[in-house]
Amino acid sequence: MGNALEWYDWGIYAIFVPYIATRFFDNSDQLSALLSALAVFAVGFLARPFGGWLFGLISDRWGRRNAMTLSVAGAAGGTVLIGLSPAYDAIGAGASVVLLLARLVQGVAHGGELPSAQTYISEVAPDRHRGLWSSLIYFSGTIGLITGTALGAVLTTALTDQQMSAWGWRIPFLLGGVVGLYALVMRRRMEESAAFRRLTAQTSTADREPMGRAILRSRRQALQVIGMTIGLTVAFYAWGTAATQFAISSRGVPPSGALWAGVAAQVVFIAALPLWGALSDRIGRKPVALISIVGLAVAGFPLNALLDNSPWRLFVAMSLAMVLMAASASIMPAMFAELFPTRIRTVGVAVPYSSAVALFGGTAPYLQAWLETFSGPWFTGYVSLLLVVSAVTLVSMPETRGTPLR
């Protein structure tokens, strides 16, 4: 539930960003308001490295459960703040400040959410089936995305554009707060992972190697996390989050049709995740990841060319891209967890991962909007270039299938 909430939060912001732009910024210049809203989206990403360090430290020092409980509380609080904030017409620039603060809180919380959650699921999974179990991370996250996208489709179908602009856009954020409260209660009842319990039983916090020194010794693994993340996070943003809004604004697809096409493609993604995860437990992590990265780099241009004003074409393009994306998404939690020892597993992943997501994922929507002002598929080329970096990184990584966690 907590992992789904994180993806839901980021998804609904991307989906409802046209309404957010008009409510939180001066709408006399619509392009400027939209770019401002996208810039705040990027600021939320920039807070992730600090959140990754903070919650990674909490997770590796005081337990996965404590980190995951605090992260979901912060995520829910930021979501409710956006949903309840007065608009620009009421309090002027104060609305923009509230939005910025809410996104910073969410960014810090979300910076620790995914690393803590994937560390937990990797540590409780059997060694022989860790690839399959790790697919639950993106499975649950995509449930959050589907919920947000489906809610957007329902609201844009049931409400007029005036109603959506006035109050309809607030509904998803307020519902997110309710989900966050439920997830908070659930996480307080979780059991700590056996791997962390063994670590605390063997050494006290004071007797462990200083975390900074341990991370420095794992700097090669940290660079590998960055290299793998930069291509895949932008590719996932392009096809898993922004494709529907891009199709609406740049290809003339009707909003309701585009959103329902997005929901259907995400269902395909969910169905593919456990299949790829189980395959990686049989043939290895690297072959499955290579299929994903190379496939996305090669297919990007023809899939982009497939898009026109048809929701069906959008569904086909998104589905093909998301099947390829599922191959790497299903196993990244396992691959990253298998690179680091238990004492720095969360922070070792969190800091490089969050930094890469902040720098490349956070700037992706702004770059996409800016590059669309030029003729040609420049953003698709940018995505393919970053995927080449991820492919080169993958070659340098060890095969970790079935490896017991250290």
Coordinates of C-alpha atoms in Angstrom, one line a residue:
M1 CA 0.0 0.0 0.0
G2 CA 2.8 2.4 0.8
N3 CA 4.7 1.7 -2.3
A4 CA 1.5 2.1 -4.3
L5 CA 0.9 5.5 -2.7
E6 CA 4.3 6.8 -3.8
W7 CA 3.6 6.0 -7.4
Y8 CA 0.0 7.2 -7.1
D9 CA 1.3 10.6 -5.8
W10 CA 3.7 11.1 -8.6
G11 CA 1.3 9.8 -11.2
I12 CA -1.6 12.0 -10.3
Y13 CA 0.6 15.1 -10.3
A14 CA 1.8 14.3 -13.9
I15 CA -1.8 13.5 -15.0
F16 CA -3.4 16.6 -13.4
V17 CA -0.5 19.0 -14.0
P18 CA -2.6 21.2 -16.5
Y19 CA -5.1 21.8 -13.7
I20 CA -2.4 22.3 -11.1
A21 CA -0.7 24.9 -13.3
T22 CA -3.9 27.0 -13.5
R23 CA -4.7 26.7 -9.7
F24 CA -1.2 27.3 -8.2
F25 CA 0.3 29.8 -10.6
D26 CA -0.5 33.0 -12.5
N27 CA -2.5 31.8 -15.5
S28 CA -2.2 34.9 -17.6
D29 CA 0.6 33.1 -19.4
Q30 CA -0.5 29.5 -19.7
L31 CA 2.8 28.1 -21.0
S32 CA 4.7 29.8 -18.2
A33 CA 2.2 28.4 -15.6
L34 CA 2.6 24.9 -17.1
L35 CA 6.4 25.1 -17.1
S36 CA 6.3 26.3 -13.5
A37 CA 4.2 23.4 -12.4
L38 CA 6.6 21.0 -14.2
A39 CA 9.6 22.8 -12.5
V40 CA 8.0 22.1 -9.1
F41 CA 7.6 18.5 -10.2
A42 CA 11.4 18.4 -10.8
V43 CA 12.0 20.1 -7.4
G44 CA 10.2 17.2 -5.7
F45 CA 12.7 14.8 -7.4
L46 CA 15.7 17.0 -6.3
A47 CA 14.6 16.3 -2.6
R48 CA 14.9 12.6 -3.2
P49 CA 18.6 12.2 -2.6
F50 CA 18.3 13.7 0.8
G51 CA 15.3 11.5 1.6
G52 CA 17.3 8.5 0.3
W53 CA 20.1 9.3 2.7
L54 CA 17.9 10.1 5.6
F55 CA 15.6 7.1 5.4
G56 CA 18.4 4.8 4.2
L57 CA 20.2 5.7 7.4
I58 CA 17.1 5.1 9.5
S59 CA 16.6 1.7 7.7
D60 CA 20.1 0.5 8.1
R61 CA 20.5 1.7 11.6
W62 CA 17.1 1.3 13.2
G63 CA 15.2 -1.0 11.0
R64 CA 13.3 -1.3 7.7
R65 CA 9.9 -1.1 9.4
N66 CA 10.7 2.3 11.1
A67 CA 11.9 3.8 7.8
M68 CA 8.9 2.6 5.9
T69 CA 6.5 3.8 8.5
L70 CA 8.0 7.3 8.5
S71 CA 8.2 7.5 4.7
V72 CA 4.5 6.7 4.2
A73 CA 3.5 9.3 6.8
G74 CA 5.5 12.0 4.9
A75 CA 4.1 11.0 1.6
A76 CA 0.5 11.1 2.8
G77 CA 1.0 14.5 4.5
G78 CA 2.3 16.1 1.3
T79 CA -0.6 14.7 -0.7
V80 CA -3.2 16.0 1.7
L81 CA -1.5 19.5 1.7
I82 CA -1.8 19.8 -2.0
G83 CA -5.4 18.7 -2.0
L84 CA -6.4 21.2 0.7
S85 CA -4.3 24.2 -0.4
P86 CA -6.0 27.4 -1.4
A87 CA -5.5 28.4 -5.1
Y88 CA -3.5 31.3 -6.6
D89 CA -6.7 33.4 -7.0
A90 CA -7.2 33.2 -3.2
I91 CA -3.7 33.7 -1.7
G92 CA -1.5 34.7 -4.7
A93 CA 2.1 33.4 -4.7
G94 CA 1.4 31.7 -1.4
A95 CA -0.3 28.9 -3.3
S96 CA 2.9 28.3 -5.3
V97 CA 4.9 28.2 -2.0
V98 CA 2.5 25.7 -0.5
L99 CA 2.8 23.5 -3.6
L100 CA 6.6 23.7 -3.5
L101 CA 6.7 22.7 0.2
A102 CA 4.3 19.8 -0.3
R103 CA 6.4 18.5 -3.1
L104 CA 9.6 18.8 -1.1
V105 CA 8.0 16.8 1.7
Q106 CA 6.9 14.2 -0.7
G107 CA 10.3 14.1 -2.4
V108 CA 12.1 13.5 0.9
A109 CA 9.6 10.7 1.8
H110 CA 9.6 9.1 -1.6
G111 CA 13.4 9.2 -1.7
G112 CA 13.4 6.7 1.1
E113 CA 10.2 4.7 0.2
L114 CA 11.4 2.6 -2.8
P115 CA 14.8 1.7 -1.4
S116 CA 13.4 0.7 2.0
A117 CA 10.6 -1.3 0.4
Q118 CA 12.8 -3.1 -2.1
T119 CA 15.3 -3.9 0.6
Y120 CA 12.6 -5.3 2.8
I121 CA 11.0 -7.5 0.0
S122 CA 14.5 -8.7 -1.1
E123 CA 15.4 -9.7 2.4
V124 CA 12.2 -11.7 3.1
A125 CA 12.3 -13.5 -0.3
P126 CA 13.8 -16.9 -0.8
D127 CA 17.2 -16.8 -2.6
R128 CA 15.9 -19.0 -5.5
H129 CA 12.8 -16.8 -6.1
R130 CA 14.1 -13.3 -5.4
G131 CA 13.5 -12.2 -8.9
L132 CA 9.9 -13.2 -8.8
W133 CA 9.3 -11.6 -5.4
S134 CA 11.1 -8.4 -6.4
S135 CA 8.5 -7.9 -9.1
L136 CA 6.0 -7.1 -6.4
I137 CA 7.7 -3.6 -6.0
Y138 CA 6.7 -2.5 -9.5
F139 CA 3.5 -4.5 -9.4
S140 CA 2.3 -2.6 -6.3
G141 CA 3.6 0.7 -7.7
T142 CA 1.8 0.2 -11.0
I143 CA -1.4 -0.5 -9.1
G144 CA -1.0 3.0 -7.7
L145 CA -0.4 4.4 -11.2
I146 CA -3.4 2.6 -12.5
T147 CA -5.6 3.8 -9.7
G148 CA -4.5 7.4 -10.4
T149 CA -5.0 7.1 -14.1
A150 CA -8.3 5.4 -13.9
L151 CA -9.5 8.0 -11.4
G152 CA -8.4 10.7 -13.9
A153 CA -10.3 9.0 -16.7
V154 CA -13.5 8.7 -14.5
L155 CA -13.3 12.3 -13.4
T156 CA -12.6 13.8 -16.8
T157 CA -15.5 11.8 -18.2
A158 CA -18.0 12.6 -15.4
L159 CA -17.1 16.2 -14.8
T160 CA -17.0 19.2 -17.0
D161 CA -13.7 21.0 -17.6
Q162 CA -14.9 23.9 -15.4
Q163 CA -15.7 21.5 -12.6
M164 CA -12.3 19.7 -12.9
S165 CA -10.5 23.0 -12.8
A166 CA -12.5 24.3 -9.8
W167 CA -12.4 21.3 -7.5
G168 CA -12.4 18.0 -9.3
W169 CA -8.6 17.8 -9.5
R170 CA -8.4 17.9 -5.6
I171 CA -10.3 14.6 -5.3
P172 CA -7.3 12.3 -6.1
F173 CA -5.0 14.1 -3.6
L174 CA -7.5 13.8 -0.8
L175 CA -8.1 10.1 -1.5
G176 CA -4.4 9.6 -1.4
G177 CA -4.3 10.9 2.2
V178 CA -6.9 8.3 3.2
V179 CA -4.8 5.5 1.6
G180 CA -1.7 6.8 3.3
L181 CA -3.4 6.6 6.8
Y182 CA -4.3 3.0 6.1
A183 CA -0.8 2.2 4.9
L184 CA 0.6 3.8 8.0
V185 CA -1.4 1.6 10.3
M186 CA -0.4 -1.5 8.3
R187 CA 3.3 -0.7 8.5
R188 CA 3.3 -0.3 12.2
R189 CA 2.2 -3.9 12.4
M190 CA 4.9 -5.3 10.1
E191 CA 7.6 -7.7 11.4
E192 CA 11.3 -6.7 10.8
S193 CA 13.2 -8.7 8.2
A194 CA 15.2 -11.7 9.4
A195 CA 18.4 -10.3 7.7
F196 CA 18.3 -7.1 9.7
R197 CA 17.5 -9.0 12.9
R198 CA 20.5 -11.1 12.4
L199 CA 22.7 -8.0 11.8
T200 CA 21.5 -6.4 15.1
A201 CA 22.0 -9.7 17.0
Q202 CA 25.6 -10.0 15.7
T203 CA 26.8 -6.5 16.2
S204 CA 25.5 -3.4 18.1
T205 CA 25.0 -0.1 16.2
A206 CA 28.1 1.3 17.9
D207 CA 30.3 -1.6 16.9
R208 CA 29.5 -1.6 13.2
E209 CA 31.8 -0.1 10.5
P210 CA 31.1 3.6 10.0
M211 CA 28.5 3.9 7.3
G212 CA 30.5 6.4 5.3
R213 CA 33.5 4.1 5.1
A214 CA 31.3 1.1 4.1
I215 CA 29.6 3.2 1.4
L216 CA 33.0 4.3 0.1
R217 CA 34.1 0.7 -0.3
S218 CA 31.0 0.0 -2.3
R219 CA 31.4 3.0 -4.6
R220 CA 31.7 0.8 -7.7
Q221 CA 28.3 -0.7 -6.9
A222 CA 26.9 2.8 -6.3
L223 CA 28.0 3.9 -9.8
Q224 CA 26.4 0.8 -11.3
V225 CA 23.1 1.7 -9.6
I226 CA 23.4 5.2 -11.2
G227 CA 24.2 3.9 -14.6
M228 CA 21.4 1.4 -14.6
T229 CA 18.9 3.9 -13.3
I230 CA 19.4 6.9 -15.6
G231 CA 18.2 5.2 -18.8
L232 CA 15.5 3.1 -17.2
T233 CA 13.9 5.9 -15.1
V234 CA 13.5 8.2 -18.1
A235 CA 12.2 5.4 -20.3
F236 CA 9.7 4.5 -17.6
Y237 CA 8.6 8.1 -17.3
A238 CA 8.3 8.5 -21.1
W239 CA 6.1 5.4 -21.6
G240 CA 4.6 4.6 -18.1
T241 CA 3.7 8.1 -16.9
A242 CA 3.8 10.8 -19.5
A243 CA 2.8 9.0 -22.7
T244 CA -0.9 9.7 -22.1
Q245 CA -0.5 13.4 -21.4
F246 CA 1.9 13.7 -24.4
A247 CA -0.7 12.0 -26.6
I248 CA -3.3 14.4 -25.4
S249 CA -1.3 17.6 -25.9
S250 CA 0.8 16.7 -28.9
R251 CA -1.1 14.1 -30.8
G252 CA -4.7 15.2 -30.3
V253 CA -5.9 12.0 -28.6
P254 CA -9.2 12.7 -26.6
P255 CA -8.3 12.9 -22.8
S256 CA -10.7 10.1 -21.7
G257 CA -9.5 7.8 -24.5
A258 CA -5.9 8.5 -23.8
L259 CA -6.3 7.8 -20.1
W260 CA -8.2 4.6 -20.6
A261 CA -5.5 3.5 -23.1
G262 CA -2.9 4.2 -20.4
V263 CA -4.8 2.1 -17.8
A264 CA -5.1 -0.8 -20.2
A265 CA -1.3 -0.6 -21.0
Q266 CA -0.5 -0.6 -17.3
V267 CA -2.5 -3.7 -16.9
V268 CA -0.4 -5.4 -19.6
F269 CA 2.7 -4.2 -17.7
I270 CA 1.5 -5.8 -14.4
A271 CA 0.8 -9.1 -16.1
A272 CA 4.3 -9.1 -17.6
L273 CA 6.2 -8.3 -14.4
P274 CA 6.1 -11.7 -12.6
L275 CA 6.8 -13.6 -15.8
W276 CA 10.0 -11.7 -16.4
G277 CA 10.9 -11.9 -12.7
A278 CA 10.4 -15.7 -12.7
L279 CA 12.5 -16.0 -15.9
S280 CA 15.4 -14.1 -14.3
D281 CA 15.4 -16.8 -11.5
R282 CA 15.9 -19.4 -14.2
I283 CA 18.3 -17.8 -16.8
G284 CA 19.8 -14.9 -14.8
R285 CA 19.3 -11.2 -14.2
K286 CA 21.6 -9.9 -16.9
P287 CA 20.0 -11.5 -19.9
V288 CA 16.6 -10.3 -18.9
A289 CA 17.8 -6.8 -18.2
L290 CA 19.6 -6.7 -21.5
I291 CA 16.5 -7.7 -23.4
S292 CA 14.7 -4.8 -21.7
I293 CA 17.3 -2.1 -22.2
V294 CA 18.3 -2.9 -25.8
G295 CA 14.6 -3.5 -26.8
L296 CA 13.5 -0.1 -25.4
A297 CA 16.4 1.7 -27.1
V298 CA 15.7 0.1 -30.5
A299 CA 11.9 0.3 -30.3
G300 CA 11.6 3.9 -29.1
F301 CA 11.5 5.6 -32.5
P302 CA 9.1 3.2 -34.3
L303 CA 6.8 3.3 -31.3
N304 CA 6.8 7.0 -31.2
A305 CA 6.0 7.1 -34.9
L306 CA 3.1 4.8 -34.3
L307 CA 1.3 7.5 -32.2
D308 CA -1.4 9.6 -33.8
N309 CA -4.8 10.8 -32.6
S310 CA -6.0 7.2 -32.1
P311 CA -6.4 5.8 -28.5
W312 CA -5.9 2.3 -29.9
R313 CA -2.5 3.2 -31.4
L314 CA -1.6 4.7 -28.1
F315 CA -2.5 1.5 -26.3
V316 CA -0.5 -0.6 -28.7
A317 CA 2.6 1.6 -28.5
M318 CA 2.4 1.8 -24.7
S319 CA 1.8 -1.9 -24.2
L320 CA 4.8 -2.9 -26.4
A321 CA 7.0 -0.5 -24.5
M322 CA 5.8 -1.5 -21.1
V323 CA 6.3 -5.3 -21.8
L324 CA 9.9 -4.5 -22.5
M325 CA 10.1 -2.1 -19.5
A326 CA 8.7 -4.9 -17.3
A327 CA 11.8 -7.1 -18.0
S328 CA 14.1 -4.7 -16.1
A329 CA 11.5 -3.2 -13.7
S330 CA 10.7 -6.7 -12.3
I331 CA 14.3 -7.5 -11.3
M332 CA 15.9 -4.1 -10.5
P333 CA 15.0 -4.4 -6.8
A334 CA 16.6 -7.8 -6.6
M335 CA 19.7 -6.8 -8.6
F336 CA 20.3 -3.7 -6.5
A337 CA 19.8 -5.4 -3.2
E338 CA 22.2 -8.2 -4.2
L339 CA 25.0 -5.7 -4.8
F340 CA 25.3 -4.5 -1.2
P341 CA 25.8 -6.0 2.2
T342 CA 22.9 -5.9 4.8
R343 CA 24.5 -3.1 6.9
I344 CA 24.3 -0.6 4.0
R345 CA 21.8 -2.2 1.7
T346 CA 19.2 0.5 1.9
V347 CA 21.4 3.6 2.0
G348 CA 23.8 2.0 -0.6
V349 CA 20.9 1.8 -3.1
A350 CA 18.9 4.9 -1.9
V351 CA 21.5 7.7 -2.4
P352 CA 22.7 6.8 -5.9
Y353 CA 19.3 5.7 -7.0
S354 CA 17.6 8.8 -5.7
S355 CA 20.3 11.1 -7.1
A356 CA 19.9 9.5 -10.6
V357 CA 16.1 9.7 -10.4
A358 CA 16.3 13.4 -9.3
L359 CA 18.8 14.5 -12.0
F360 CA 17.3 12.5 -14.9
G361 CA 13.7 11.5 -13.9
G362 CA 12.9 14.9 -12.4
T363 CA 14.0 16.9 -15.4
A364 CA 12.4 14.5 -17.9
P365 CA 9.0 16.2 -18.1
Y366 CA 10.5 19.7 -18.4
L367 CA 12.9 18.5 -21.1
Q368 CA 10.1 16.7 -23.0
A369 CA 7.9 19.8 -22.9
W370 CA 10.8 22.0 -24.1
L371 CA 12.1 19.6 -26.8
E372 CA 8.6 19.3 -28.2
T373 CA 8.9 23.0 -29.3
F374 CA 11.5 21.8 -31.9
S375 CA 10.6 19.6 -34.8
G376 CA 11.7 15.9 -34.7
P377 CA 11.8 13.2 -32.1
W378 CA 14.5 14.8 -29.9
F379 CA 13.2 13.4 -26.6
T380 CA 13.0 9.9 -28.0
G381 CA 16.7 10.2 -29.0
Y382 CA 17.6 11.5 -25.5
V383 CA 15.9 8.4 -24.0
S384 CA 17.7 6.0 -26.3
L385 CA 21.1 7.7 -25.5
L386 CA 20.6 7.2 -21.8
L387 CA 19.6 3.6 -22.4
V388 CA 22.9 3.0 -24.1
V389 CA 24.6 4.2 -20.9
S390 CA 22.5 1.7 -18.9
A391 CA 23.4 -1.1 -21.3
V392 CA 27.2 -0.4 -21.0
T393 CA 26.7 -0.4 -17.2
L394 CA 24.9 -3.7 -17.2
V395 CA 27.9 -5.3 -19.0
S396 CA 30.1 -4.4 -16.0
M397 CA 27.8 -5.9 -13.4
P398 CA 28.1 -9.4 -11.9
E399 CA 25.4 -12.0 -12.4
T400 CA 23.7 -12.3 -9.0
R401 CA 20.9 -14.8 -9.6
G402 CA 20.3 -17.1 -6.6
T403 CA 23.1 -15.4 -4.6
P404 CA 22.6 -15.4 -0.8
L405 CA 22.4 -11.9 0.6
R406 CA 25.5 -10.9 2.5

